[in-house]
Protein backbone atom coordinates (compact mmCIF):
# COMPACT_ATOMS: atom_id res chain seq x y z
CA UNK A 1 0.00 0.00 0.00
CA UNK A 2 1.27 3.52 -0.71
CA UNK A 3 1.96 5.70 2.31
CA UNK A 4 1.87 9.39 3.01
CA UNK A 5 3.01 11.72 5.78
CA UNK A 6 3.59 15.43 6.36
CA UNK A 7 6.37 17.89 5.92
CA UNK A 8 10.10 17.38 5.96
CA UNK A 9 10.48 19.01 2.57
CA UNK A 10 8.43 21.04 0.17
CA UNK A 11 8.61 20.21 -3.52
CA UNK A 12 7.30 22.23 -6.44
CA UNK A 13 7.21 22.07 -10.23
CA UNK A 14 5.72 25.15 -11.85
CA UNK A 15 2.30 25.63 -10.27
CA UNK A 16 2.31 22.24 -8.54
CA UNK A 17 3.80 21.63 -5.12
CA UNK A 18 4.05 18.71 -2.70
CA UNK A 19 4.82 18.41 0.98
CA UNK A 20 5.62 15.51 3.19
CA UNK A 21 7.50 12.27 3.54
CA UNK A 22 7.75 10.07 6.64
CA UNK A 23 10.85 8.54 8.21
CA UNK A 24 11.77 5.30 6.48
CA UNK A 25 9.46 2.45 7.43
CA UNK A 26 7.62 -0.45 5.82
CA UNK A 27 4.89 1.17 3.68
CA UNK A 28 2.14 -0.82 5.34
CA UNK A 29 3.12 0.29 8.82
CA UNK A 30 2.78 3.52 10.74
CA UNK A 31 5.38 5.24 12.87
CA UNK A 32 6.86 2.92 15.42
CA UNK A 33 6.19 4.14 18.94
CA UNK A 34 9.11 4.89 21.17
CA UNK A 35 9.33 4.55 24.93
CA UNK A 36 10.74 6.99 27.40
CA UNK A 37 13.24 5.73 29.93
CA UNK A 38 14.89 7.12 33.00
CA UNK A 39 17.99 5.50 34.42
CA UNK A 40 18.36 4.98 38.15
CA UNK A 41 20.60 2.94 40.38
CA UNK A 42 23.80 4.22 38.80
CA UNK A 43 26.88 4.00 40.99
CA UNK A 44 28.05 7.54 41.79
CA UNK A 45 31.71 8.47 41.46
CA UNK A 46 32.72 10.85 44.25
CA UNK A 47 34.76 13.79 43.02
CA UNK A 48 35.75 16.38 45.60
CA UNK A 49 36.78 19.91 44.76
CA UNK A 50 38.63 20.41 48.02
CA UNK A 51 40.89 17.38 48.00
CA UNK A 52 39.20 15.32 50.74
CA UNK A 53 39.94 11.77 51.79
CA UNK A 54 37.53 10.21 49.29
CA UNK A 55 37.55 10.46 45.51
CA UNK A 56 39.77 12.49 43.21
CA UNK A 57 40.62 16.12 43.87
CA UNK A 58 39.74 18.53 41.07
CA UNK A 59 39.31 22.25 40.67
CA UNK A 60 35.99 23.84 39.69
CA UNK A 61 37.36 24.80 36.28
CA UNK A 62 38.67 21.34 35.46
CA UNK A 63 35.45 19.75 36.71
CA UNK A 64 33.44 22.06 34.49
CA UNK A 65 35.67 21.27 31.53
CA UNK A 66 35.19 17.55 32.11
CA UNK A 67 31.44 17.94 32.31
CA UNK A 68 31.49 20.03 29.14
CA UNK A 69 33.36 17.27 27.31
CA UNK A 70 31.08 14.53 28.62
CA UNK A 71 27.78 16.34 28.36
CA UNK A 72 28.12 17.29 24.71
CA UNK A 73 27.92 13.78 23.22
CA UNK A 74 24.87 12.92 25.29
CA UNK A 75 22.51 15.66 24.30
CA UNK A 76 19.31 14.54 22.77
CA UNK A 77 18.50 13.45 19.28
CA UNK A 78 20.64 14.00 16.23
CA UNK A 79 20.97 13.72 12.57
CA UNK A 80 22.56 10.52 13.38
CA UNK A 81 19.13 8.91 13.82
CA UNK A 82 17.37 7.70 16.92
CA UNK A 83 15.33 8.57 19.94
CA UNK A 84 16.10 11.24 22.45
CA UNK A 85 14.50 11.19 25.85
CA UNK A 86 11.84 13.86 25.95
CA UNK A 87 10.49 15.18 29.29
CA UNK A 88 6.77 14.56 29.48
CA UNK A 89 4.33 17.32 30.45
CA UNK A 90 3.96 17.45 34.20
CA UNK A 91 7.21 15.62 34.89
CA UNK A 92 9.96 17.23 37.03
CA UNK A 93 12.10 17.55 33.92
CA UNK A 94 9.39 19.39 32.04
CA UNK A 95 8.80 21.67 34.99
CA UNK A 96 12.40 22.81 35.15
CA UNK A 97 13.36 22.21 38.78
CA UNK A 98 11.55 20.14 41.39
CA UNK A 99 12.55 20.71 44.98
CA UNK A 100 12.32 18.40 47.96
CA UNK A 101 14.05 18.73 51.31
CA UNK A 102 16.32 21.53 50.13
CA UNK A 103 17.66 19.57 47.13
CA UNK A 104 17.28 21.03 43.68
CA UNK A 105 16.95 19.08 40.47
CA UNK A 106 17.57 20.23 36.92
CA UNK A 107 18.18 18.60 33.58
CA UNK A 108 20.67 19.54 30.90
CA UNK A 109 18.63 18.75 27.78
CA UNK A 110 17.80 15.05 27.64
CA UNK A 111 20.33 12.37 28.56
CA UNK A 112 22.52 14.51 30.84
CA UNK A 113 21.02 15.33 34.22
CA UNK A 114 22.34 17.26 37.18
CA UNK A 115 21.04 18.44 40.51
CA UNK A 116 22.42 20.77 43.13
CA UNK A 117 23.04 19.13 46.51
CA UNK A 118 23.30 21.63 49.33
CA UNK A 119 25.07 24.89 48.56
CA UNK A 120 28.39 23.73 47.10
CA UNK A 121 27.83 20.25 45.63
CA UNK A 122 26.39 18.96 42.37
CA UNK A 123 25.33 15.45 41.34
CA UNK A 124 25.80 14.88 37.62
CA UNK A 125 24.42 11.85 35.76
CA UNK A 126 25.96 11.06 32.38
CA UNK A 127 24.28 8.06 30.81
CA UNK A 128 25.02 5.13 33.13
CA UNK A 129 27.61 7.03 35.20
CA UNK A 130 27.25 9.56 38.00
CA UNK A 131 29.65 12.00 39.60
CA UNK A 132 29.26 13.96 42.85
CA UNK A 133 31.20 17.20 42.69
CA UNK A 134 31.93 18.88 46.02
CA UNK A 135 33.39 22.37 45.78
CA UNK A 136 35.58 24.02 48.35
CA UNK A 137 33.93 27.43 48.07
CA UNK A 138 30.88 29.16 46.67
CA UNK A 139 33.15 30.88 44.15
CA UNK A 140 34.29 27.51 42.73
CA UNK A 141 30.68 26.35 42.50
CA UNK A 142 29.75 29.54 40.62
CA UNK A 143 32.62 28.99 38.18
CA UNK A 144 31.34 25.49 37.47
CA UNK A 145 27.73 26.60 37.14
CA UNK A 146 28.62 29.36 34.68
CA UNK A 147 30.65 26.91 32.55
CA UNK A 148 27.66 24.56 32.33
CA UNK A 149 25.40 27.44 31.31
CA UNK A 150 27.85 28.41 28.55
CA UNK A 151 27.94 24.81 27.34
CA UNK A 152 24.14 24.63 27.19
CA UNK A 153 23.98 27.93 25.34
CA UNK A 154 26.45 26.69 22.73
CA UNK A 155 24.35 23.58 22.11
CA UNK A 156 21.20 25.63 21.66
CA UNK A 157 23.01 27.62 18.98
CA UNK A 158 24.47 24.62 17.15
CA UNK A 159 24.01 24.22 13.41
CA UNK A 160 21.58 21.38 14.00
CA UNK A 161 19.43 23.32 16.47
CA UNK A 162 19.24 26.32 14.17
CA UNK A 163 17.91 24.32 11.22
CA UNK A 164 15.67 21.87 13.06
CA UNK A 165 12.34 22.11 14.83
CA UNK A 166 12.99 20.57 18.25
CA UNK A 167 9.64 18.83 18.69
CA UNK A 168 9.77 17.38 15.20
CA UNK A 169 13.35 16.18 15.70
CA UNK A 170 12.45 14.52 19.00
CA UNK A 171 9.68 12.53 17.32
CA UNK A 172 11.97 11.60 14.44
CA UNK A 173 14.79 10.42 16.71
CA UNK A 174 12.38 8.51 18.89
CA UNK A 175 11.34 6.58 15.79
CA UNK A 176 14.94 5.69 14.90
CA UNK A 177 15.67 4.78 18.51
CA UNK A 178 13.47 1.69 18.18
CA UNK A 179 15.18 -1.65 17.61
CA UNK A 180 12.32 -2.59 15.31
CA UNK A 181 13.23 0.23 12.91
CA UNK A 182 16.92 -0.70 13.03
CA UNK A 183 15.86 -4.24 12.20
CA UNK A 184 13.79 -2.96 9.27
CA UNK A 185 16.87 -1.29 7.78
CA UNK A 186 19.33 -4.08 8.60
CA UNK A 187 17.05 -6.68 7.02
CA UNK A 188 17.06 -4.73 3.76
CA UNK A 189 19.45 -7.13 2.04
CA UNK A 190 20.29 -4.79 -0.83
CA UNK A 191 21.19 -1.98 1.58
CA UNK A 192 23.20 -3.98 4.10
CA UNK A 193 24.97 -6.31 1.65
CA UNK A 194 25.95 -3.40 -0.60
CA UNK A 195 27.48 -1.47 2.29
CA UNK A 196 29.33 -4.56 3.44
CA UNK A 197 30.67 -5.20 -0.06
CA UNK A 198 31.68 -1.55 -0.59
CA UNK A 199 33.64 -1.43 2.66
CA UNK A 200 35.20 -4.90 2.76
CA UNK A 201 36.16 -5.00 -0.93
CA UNK A 202 37.93 -1.65 -0.49
CA UNK A 203 39.87 -2.92 2.51
CA UNK A 204 42.97 -0.92 1.54
CA UNK A 205 41.02 2.27 2.29
CA UNK A 206 40.26 1.04 5.83
CA UNK A 207 43.30 -0.95 6.94
CA UNK A 208 44.96 0.82 9.90
CA UNK A 209 42.76 3.87 9.28
CA UNK A 210 40.63 6.00 11.61
CA UNK A 211 36.96 5.96 10.61
CA UNK A 212 33.96 8.11 11.54
CA UNK A 213 30.51 6.50 11.38
CA UNK A 214 27.85 9.24 11.27
CA UNK A 215 24.47 8.23 12.65
CA UNK A 216 25.67 4.72 13.42
CA UNK A 217 22.35 3.37 14.72
CA UNK A 218 23.10 -0.22 15.75
CA UNK A 219 26.72 0.29 14.71
CA UNK A 220 26.60 -2.24 11.89
CA UNK A 221 28.73 -0.11 9.53
CA UNK A 222 31.33 0.34 12.27
CA UNK A 223 31.63 -3.44 12.53
CA UNK A 224 32.10 -3.63 8.76
CA UNK A 225 34.90 -1.04 9.00
CA UNK A 226 36.68 -3.11 11.66
CA UNK A 227 36.28 -6.22 9.48
CA UNK A 228 38.03 -4.25 6.71
CA UNK A 229 40.96 -3.52 9.04
CA UNK A 230 40.14 -0.14 10.61
CA UNK A 231 42.39 0.76 13.54
CA UNK A 232 39.78 2.92 15.29
CA UNK A 233 36.13 3.75 14.60
CA UNK A 234 34.27 6.67 16.19
CA UNK A 235 30.56 5.83 15.94
CA UNK A 236 28.29 8.84 16.51
CA UNK A 237 24.68 8.20 17.52
CA UNK A 238 22.49 10.78 19.19
CA UNK A 239 19.83 8.81 20.97
CA UNK A 240 18.87 5.82 23.04
CA UNK A 241 20.11 3.55 20.25
CA UNK A 242 23.63 4.51 21.36
CA UNK A 243 23.35 2.32 24.45
CA UNK A 244 22.37 -0.67 22.30
CA UNK A 245 25.29 -0.01 19.98
CA UNK A 246 27.59 0.15 23.01
CA UNK A 247 26.22 -3.18 24.22
CA UNK A 248 26.89 -4.78 20.83
CA UNK A 249 30.44 -3.42 20.81
CA UNK A 250 31.16 -4.84 24.28
CA UNK A 251 29.52 -8.21 23.58
CA UNK A 252 31.60 -8.55 20.40
CA UNK A 253 34.80 -7.66 22.29
CA UNK A 254 35.55 -4.63 20.13
CA UNK A 255 35.71 -1.89 22.76
CA UNK A 256 39.36 -1.36 21.84
CA UNK A 257 38.35 -0.67 18.22
CA UNK A 258 34.94 1.04 18.28
CA UNK A 259 34.09 4.06 20.42
CA UNK A 260 30.41 5.02 20.66
CA UNK A 261 29.84 8.77 20.97
CA UNK A 262 26.28 9.66 21.95
CA UNK A 263 25.39 13.01 20.43
CA UNK A 264 24.83 15.06 17.32
CA UNK A 265 27.66 15.18 14.81
CA UNK A 266 27.16 18.96 14.81
CA UNK A 267 27.92 19.09 18.54
CA UNK A 268 30.25 16.25 19.51
CA UNK A 269 34.03 16.55 19.56
CA UNK A 270 36.51 13.96 18.27
CA UNK A 271 40.03 13.49 19.66
CA UNK A 272 41.50 13.32 16.14
CA UNK A 273 40.72 13.78 12.47
CA UNK A 274 39.65 10.76 10.46
CA UNK A 275 40.66 9.07 7.23
CA UNK A 276 37.21 7.87 6.17
CA UNK A 277 33.64 8.94 6.89
CA UNK A 278 30.96 6.29 6.51
CA UNK A 279 27.23 6.77 6.89
CA UNK A 280 23.83 5.74 5.61
CA UNK A 281 22.24 9.21 5.33
CA UNK A 282 19.75 8.68 2.51
CA UNK A 283 16.03 9.15 3.05
CA UNK A 284 13.10 8.73 0.73
CA UNK A 285 13.77 10.60 -2.49
CA UNK A 286 17.38 10.91 -1.22
CA UNK A 287 16.91 14.25 0.56
CA UNK A 288 14.13 13.36 3.00
CA UNK A 289 15.01 13.55 6.73
CA UNK A 290 17.88 16.02 6.07
CA UNK A 291 20.46 13.50 7.27
CA UNK A 292 22.59 14.36 4.24
CA UNK A 293 23.34 17.75 5.78
CA UNK A 294 24.74 16.11 8.89
CA UNK A 295 26.79 13.80 6.68
CA UNK A 296 28.28 16.80 4.89
CA UNK A 297 28.85 18.56 8.22
CA UNK A 298 31.03 15.63 9.34
CA UNK A 299 33.64 16.62 6.76
CA UNK A 300 35.05 19.06 9.32
CA UNK A 301 36.70 15.97 10.89
CA UNK A 302 37.92 14.53 7.58
CA UNK A 303 41.59 14.74 6.63
CA UNK A 304 42.41 16.61 3.44
CA UNK A 305 43.05 13.34 1.59
CA UNK A 306 40.15 11.54 3.27
CA UNK A 307 37.36 9.51 1.70
CA UNK A 308 33.57 9.38 2.05
CA UNK A 309 31.38 6.27 1.73
CA UNK A 310 29.04 6.95 -0.07
CA UNK A 311 30.92 9.34 -2.34
CA UNK A 312 28.22 10.80 -4.55
CA UNK A 313 24.59 10.27 -5.50
CA UNK A 314 22.37 10.55 -8.56
CA UNK A 315 18.69 11.39 -8.21
CA UNK A 316 16.56 10.36 -11.19
CA UNK A 317 13.18 11.73 -12.26
CA UNK A 318 10.76 10.96 -15.08
CA UNK A 319 7.13 11.71 -15.98
CA UNK A 320 4.64 8.91 -15.51
CA UNK A 321 1.05 8.05 -16.46
CA UNK A 322 -1.09 6.28 -13.86
CA UNK A 323 -4.82 7.03 -14.13
CA UNK A 324 -5.75 4.63 -11.35
CA UNK A 325 -3.34 6.21 -8.83
CA UNK A 326 -4.49 9.72 -9.72
CA UNK A 327 -8.20 8.89 -9.41
CA UNK A 328 -7.62 7.03 -6.16
CA UNK A 329 -6.22 10.17 -4.55
CA UNK A 330 -8.55 12.58 -6.31
CA UNK A 331 -11.65 10.65 -5.23
CA UNK A 332 -10.66 10.77 -1.58
CA UNK A 333 -11.96 14.34 -1.58
CA UNK A 334 -15.44 13.20 -2.61
CA UNK A 335 -16.41 13.17 1.05
CA UNK A 336 -16.38 16.96 0.86
CA UNK A 337 -18.90 16.95 -2.00
CA UNK A 338 -21.70 16.40 0.50
CA UNK A 339 -24.22 19.19 0.73
CA UNK A 340 -26.18 17.66 3.61
CA UNK A 341 -23.80 16.19 6.19
CA UNK A 342 -25.88 16.20 9.38
CA UNK A 343 -27.42 19.38 8.06
CA UNK A 344 -24.09 20.97 7.06
CA UNK A 345 -23.00 21.78 3.48
CA UNK A 346 -19.34 20.64 3.13
CA UNK A 347 -18.90 21.31 -0.59
CA UNK A 348 -17.07 24.61 -0.13
CA UNK A 349 -14.06 22.66 1.19
CA UNK A 350 -13.81 20.13 -1.62
CA UNK A 351 -11.30 22.12 -3.67
CA UNK A 352 -8.99 22.52 -0.67
CA UNK A 353 -9.31 18.80 0.10
CA UNK A 354 -8.36 17.86 -3.47
CA UNK A 355 -5.28 20.07 -3.25
CA UNK A 356 -4.29 18.51 0.06
CA UNK A 357 -4.61 14.92 -1.14
CA UNK A 358 -2.71 15.56 -4.36
CA UNK A 359 0.12 17.32 -2.52
CA UNK A 360 1.09 14.17 -0.63
CA UNK A 361 4.12 12.34 -2.11
CA UNK A 362 3.46 8.63 -2.57
CA UNK A 363 6.03 6.10 -1.40
CA UNK A 364 5.64 2.81 -3.24
CA UNK A 365 6.97 0.94 -6.25
CA UNK A 366 5.67 0.70 -9.82
CA UNK A 367 6.10 -0.92 -13.22
CA UNK A 368 8.60 1.04 -15.33
CA UNK A 369 6.22 0.82 -18.28
CA UNK A 370 4.26 3.74 -16.82
CA UNK A 371 7.25 6.05 -17.45
CA UNK A 372 6.74 8.26 -20.49
CA UNK A 373 10.29 9.51 -21.14
CA UNK A 374 13.93 8.80 -20.40
CA UNK A 375 14.99 9.92 -16.95
CA UNK A 376 16.82 13.13 -16.08
CA UNK A 377 19.71 12.73 -13.64
CA UNK A 378 20.93 15.21 -11.01
CA UNK A 379 24.24 14.48 -9.26
CA UNK A 380 25.45 15.52 -5.80
CA UNK A 381 29.12 14.96 -5.03
CA UNK A 382 29.39 14.57 -1.24
CA UNK A 383 33.12 15.31 -1.32
CA UNK A 384 32.47 18.75 -2.81
CA UNK A 385 28.97 19.77 -1.67
CA UNK A 386 28.32 22.01 1.34
CA UNK A 387 25.41 21.77 3.76
CA UNK A 388 23.94 25.00 2.41
CA UNK A 389 23.74 23.48 -1.08
CA UNK A 390 20.95 21.20 0.16
CA UNK A 391 18.77 23.93 1.62
CA UNK A 392 17.46 24.74 -1.83
CA UNK A 393 17.93 22.28 -4.69
CA UNK A 394 16.86 23.22 -8.22
CA UNK A 395 16.68 20.43 -10.79
CA UNK A 396 15.92 21.59 -14.35
CA UNK A 397 14.52 18.99 -16.71
CA UNK A 398 13.77 18.52 -20.41
CA UNK A 399 11.91 15.33 -21.32
CA UNK A 400 11.45 14.01 -24.86
CA UNK A 401 8.12 12.16 -24.73
CA UNK A 402 8.35 8.55 -25.90
CA UNK A 403 4.58 7.98 -25.95
CA UNK A 404 1.34 9.90 -26.06
CA UNK A 405 -0.97 10.15 -23.07
CA UNK A 406 -1.77 11.95 -19.84
CA UNK A 407 1.12 12.87 -17.55
CA UNK A 408 -0.09 12.41 -13.98
CA UNK A 409 3.11 13.36 -12.19
CA UNK A 410 6.83 12.82 -11.72
CA UNK A 411 8.56 9.71 -10.34
CA UNK A 412 11.82 9.89 -8.33
CA UNK A 413 14.50 7.47 -7.15
CA UNK A 414 18.23 7.61 -6.43
CA UNK A 415 21.51 5.73 -6.68
CA UNK A 416 24.62 6.19 -4.53
CA UNK A 417 28.21 5.30 -5.41
CA UNK A 418 30.98 4.14 -3.08
CA UNK A 419 34.18 5.09 -4.88
CA UNK A 420 37.05 3.15 -3.35
CA UNK A 421 40.66 2.59 -4.32
CA UNK A 422 39.95 -0.94 -5.51
CA UNK A 423 36.32 -0.96 -6.70
CA UNK A 424 33.33 1.34 -7.12
CA UNK A 425 30.13 -0.15 -5.72
CA UNK A 426 26.64 1.14 -6.53
CA UNK A 427 23.48 1.02 -4.44
CA UNK A 428 20.38 1.61 -6.58
CA UNK A 429 16.75 2.18 -5.63
CA UNK A 430 15.56 2.18 -9.25
CA UNK A 431 12.26 0.41 -10.08
CA UNK A 432 14.22 -1.90 -12.38
CA UNK A 433 16.40 -3.11 -9.48
CA UNK A 434 15.57 -5.34 -6.48
CA UNK A 435 13.26 -3.53 -4.09
CA UNK A 436 14.71 -1.70 -1.08
CA UNK A 437 13.11 -0.08 1.95
CA UNK A 438 13.47 3.27 0.15
CA UNK A 439 11.06 2.16 -2.61
CA UNK A 440 10.41 5.01 -5.08
CA UNK A 441 8.52 8.29 -4.68
CA UNK A 442 5.84 9.73 -6.96
CA UNK A 443 4.40 13.26 -6.90
CA UNK A 444 1.06 13.89 -8.59
CA UNK A 445 0.19 16.94 -10.65
CA UNK A 446 -2.89 18.86 -9.59
CA UNK A 447 -4.11 18.72 -13.20
CA UNK A 448 -2.75 16.04 -15.59
CA UNK A 449 -1.06 17.22 -18.79
CA UNK A 450 -1.65 15.68 -22.19
CA UNK A 451 1.48 15.10 -24.27
CA UNK A 452 2.10 13.59 -27.69
CA UNK A 453 4.97 11.33 -28.63
CA UNK A 454 7.98 13.40 -29.71
CA UNK A 455 6.89 16.52 -27.82
CA UNK A 456 9.14 18.15 -25.23
CA UNK A 457 8.21 18.69 -21.59
CA UNK A 458 10.46 21.12 -19.75
CA UNK A 459 10.46 22.70 -16.32
CA UNK A 460 12.21 22.66 -12.97
CA UNK A 461 11.85 20.73 -9.72
CA UNK A 462 12.43 22.90 -6.68
CA UNK A 463 13.22 21.25 -3.34
CA UNK A 464 13.24 23.54 -0.32
CA UNK A 465 14.15 22.24 3.12
CA UNK A 466 12.17 23.21 6.20
CA UNK A 467 12.74 22.67 9.91
CA UNK A 468 10.46 19.68 10.27
CA UNK A 469 11.42 16.01 9.97
CA UNK A 470 8.02 14.41 10.43
Tab-separated table of C-alpha atoms in Angstrom, residues 194-214 219-234 257-258 274-279 295 302-303 305-311 417-425:
chain	number	residue	atom	x	y	z
A	194	UNK	CA	25.947	-3.401	-0.599
A	195	UNK	CA	27.478	-1.466	2.290
A	196	UNK	CA	29.334	-4.560	3.438
A	197	UNK	CA	30.668	-5.198	-0.059
A	198	UNK	CA	31.678	-1.549	-0.589
A	199	UNK	CA	33.645	-1.434	2.662
A	200	UNK	CA	35.200	-4.896	2.763
A	201	UNK	CA	36.162	-5.005	-0.930
A	202	UNK	CA	37.933	-1.654	-0.494
A	203	UNK	CA	39.873	-2.920	2.510
A	204	UNK	CA	42.972	-0.924	1.541
A	205	UNK	CA	41.018	2.267	2.290
A	206	UNK	CA	40.262	1.040	5.827
A	207	UNK	CA	43.295	-0.952	6.938
A	208	UNK	CA	44.962	0.820	9.898
A	209	UNK	CA	42.758	3.868	9.281
A	210	UNK	CA	40.634	6.003	11.610
A	211	UNK	CA	36.957	5.964	10.607
A	212	UNK	CA	33.961	8.115	11.543
A	213	UNK	CA	30.509	6.497	11.378
A	214	UNK	CA	27.850	9.245	11.273
A	219	UNK	CA	26.725	0.288	14.707
A	220	UNK	CA	26.604	-2.237	11.887
A	221	UNK	CA	28.727	-0.113	9.531
A	222	UNK	CA	31.332	0.338	12.265
A	223	UNK	CA	31.626	-3.436	12.531
A	224	UNK	CA	32.096	-3.626	8.760
A	225	UNK	CA	34.904	-1.037	8.998
A	226	UNK	CA	36.681	-3.114	11.655
A	227	UNK	CA	36.285	-6.215	9.482
A	228	UNK	CA	38.029	-4.249	6.708
A	229	UNK	CA	40.958	-3.517	9.040
A	230	UNK	CA	40.143	-0.138	10.615
A	231	UNK	CA	42.386	0.764	13.545
A	232	UNK	CA	39.776	2.922	15.292
A	233	UNK	CA	36.128	3.753	14.603
A	234	UNK	CA	34.268	6.673	16.190
A	257	UNK	CA	38.347	-0.668	18.217
A	258	UNK	CA	34.940	1.037	18.281
A	274	UNK	CA	39.649	10.755	10.460
A	275	UNK	CA	40.664	9.067	7.226
A	276	UNK	CA	37.212	7.866	6.173
A	277	UNK	CA	33.639	8.945	6.891
A	278	UNK	CA	30.957	6.295	6.514
A	279	UNK	CA	27.228	6.770	6.894
A	295	UNK	CA	26.788	13.797	6.679
A	302	UNK	CA	37.920	14.526	7.583
A	303	UNK	CA	41.587	14.735	6.631
A	305	UNK	CA	43.046	13.342	1.586
A	306	UNK	CA	40.152	11.537	3.269
A	307	UNK	CA	37.356	9.507	1.695
A	308	UNK	CA	33.566	9.380	2.054
A	309	UNK	CA	31.384	6.273	1.729
A	310	UNK	CA	29.035	6.950	-0.068
A	311	UNK	CA	30.920	9.341	-2.337
A	417	UNK	CA	28.213	5.298	-5.406
A	418	UNK	CA	30.981	4.138	-3.082
A	419	UNK	CA	34.178	5.090	-4.878
A	420	UNK	CA	37.048	3.155	-3.350
A	421	UNK	CA	40.656	2.594	-4.317
A	422	UNK	CA	39.948	-0.937	-5.514
A	423	UNK	CA	36.317	-0.958	-6.699
A	424	UNK	CA	33.332	1.341	-7.124
A	425	UNK	CA	30.135	-0.146	-5.721
